[in-house]
Coordinates of C-alpha atoms in Angstrom, one line a residue:
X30 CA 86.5 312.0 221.3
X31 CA 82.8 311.4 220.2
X32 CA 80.0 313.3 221.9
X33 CA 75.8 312.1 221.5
X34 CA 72.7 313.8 223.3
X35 CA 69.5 312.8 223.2
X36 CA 66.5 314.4 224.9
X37 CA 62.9 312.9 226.1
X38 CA 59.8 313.8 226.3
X39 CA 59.2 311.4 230.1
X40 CA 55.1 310.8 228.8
X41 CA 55.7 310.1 225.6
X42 CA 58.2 307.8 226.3
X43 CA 56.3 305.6 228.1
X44 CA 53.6 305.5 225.3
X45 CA 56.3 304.8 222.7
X46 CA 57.9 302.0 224.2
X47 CA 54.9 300.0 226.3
X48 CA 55.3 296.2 225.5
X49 CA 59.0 296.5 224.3
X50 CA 60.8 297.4 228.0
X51 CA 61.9 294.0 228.2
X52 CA 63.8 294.9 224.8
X53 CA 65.1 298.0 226.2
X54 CA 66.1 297.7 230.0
X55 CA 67.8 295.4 231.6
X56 CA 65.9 293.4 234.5
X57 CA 67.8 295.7 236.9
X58 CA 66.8 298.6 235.4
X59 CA 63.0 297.8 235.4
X60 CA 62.7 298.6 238.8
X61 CA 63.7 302.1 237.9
X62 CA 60.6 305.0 238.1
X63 CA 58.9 305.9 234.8
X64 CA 61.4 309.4 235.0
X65 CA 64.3 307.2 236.2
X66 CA 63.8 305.0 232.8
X67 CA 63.1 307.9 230.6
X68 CA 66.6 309.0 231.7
X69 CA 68.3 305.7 230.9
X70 CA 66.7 305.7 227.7
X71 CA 67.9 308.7 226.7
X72 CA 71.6 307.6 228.3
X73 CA 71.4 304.8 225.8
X74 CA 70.4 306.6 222.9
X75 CA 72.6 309.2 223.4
X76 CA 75.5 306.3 223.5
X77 CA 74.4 304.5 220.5
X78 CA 75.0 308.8 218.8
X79 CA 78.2 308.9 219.9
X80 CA 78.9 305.3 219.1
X81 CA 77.8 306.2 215.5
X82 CA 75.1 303.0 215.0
X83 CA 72.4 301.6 216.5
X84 CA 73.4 298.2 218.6
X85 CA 71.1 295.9 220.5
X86 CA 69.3 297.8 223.3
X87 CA 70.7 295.3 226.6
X88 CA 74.4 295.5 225.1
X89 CA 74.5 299.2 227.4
X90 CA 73.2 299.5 230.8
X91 CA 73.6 302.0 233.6
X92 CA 75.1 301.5 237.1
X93 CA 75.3 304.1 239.7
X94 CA 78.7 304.4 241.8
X95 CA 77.4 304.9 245.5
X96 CA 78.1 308.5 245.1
X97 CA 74.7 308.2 242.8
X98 CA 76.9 309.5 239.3
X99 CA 75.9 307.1 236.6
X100 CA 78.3 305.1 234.6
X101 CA 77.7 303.4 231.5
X102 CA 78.6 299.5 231.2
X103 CA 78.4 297.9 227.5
X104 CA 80.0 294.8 226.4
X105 CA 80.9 296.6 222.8
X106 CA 84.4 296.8 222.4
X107 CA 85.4 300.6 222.8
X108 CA 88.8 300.0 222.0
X109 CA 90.4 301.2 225.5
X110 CA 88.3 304.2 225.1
X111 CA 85.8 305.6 228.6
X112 CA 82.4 306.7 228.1
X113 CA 81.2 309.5 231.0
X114 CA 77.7 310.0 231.0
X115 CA 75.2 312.6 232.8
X116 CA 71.6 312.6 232.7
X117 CA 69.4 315.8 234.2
X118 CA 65.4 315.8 234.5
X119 CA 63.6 319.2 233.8
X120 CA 60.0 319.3 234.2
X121 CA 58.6 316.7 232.3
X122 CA 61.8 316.0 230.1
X123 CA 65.3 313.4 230.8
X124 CA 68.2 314.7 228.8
X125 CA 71.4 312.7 228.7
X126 CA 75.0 313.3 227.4
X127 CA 77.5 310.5 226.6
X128 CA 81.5 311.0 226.0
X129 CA 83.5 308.5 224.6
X130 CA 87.4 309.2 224.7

C-alpha cells in the first residue's frame, strides 16, 4: 500500500499554473470552479506521491460516481492495484489523499 497527500493553497494555485491548464486538466475538468481545480490538482499530485514519480499531468483525471465521491482514472499500469482518493476544501485550501493498494 502506498499513501501521497498534497495540500493547496486555492489563490496561489491559480497564479502558479495560469497558461499551463491545458497541460494539467483534462477538457472535462476545465469546466470545474477555480476551488473545484485546486482540489484536482492536489488529487493528482498527491497520486503522482504515492505513485513515487512524476508522470504526464492528463495520464490521471477525476470522475465523480453519482453519489459525488471522486475516483481516480489513469491509464498507468497499476498492476491490479485501486487507488481511493478524497479531497476536502478548508477555507481557502484543497487537500487531497490518494491510496493505492
Amino acid at each position: 500500500m502506498k499513501i501521497g497527500i498534497d495540500l493547496v493553497k486555492i489563490t496561489d494555485l491559480q497564479k502558479t499554473i495560469y497558461g499551463d491548464l491545458e497541460k494539467i486538466f483534462t477538457i472535462d475538468e476545465l469546466s470545474s470552479t477555480p476551488k473545484e481545480l485546486a482540489g484536482i490538482f492536489a488529487a493528482k499530485e498527491a497520486f503522482f506521491k504515492a505513485l513515487g514519480r512524476k508522470e504526464d499531468w492528463l495520464s490521471v483525471w477525476l470522475e465523480h460516481e453519482d453519489s459525488g465521491k471522486p475516483l481516480l482514472k489513469t491509464i498507468l499500469p497499476l498492476d491490479n492495484k485501486k487507488t481511493e482518493v478524497s479531497i476536502s476544501y478548508a477555507g481557502e485550501y484543497a487537500t487531497a489523499i490518494v491510496i493505492i493498494f
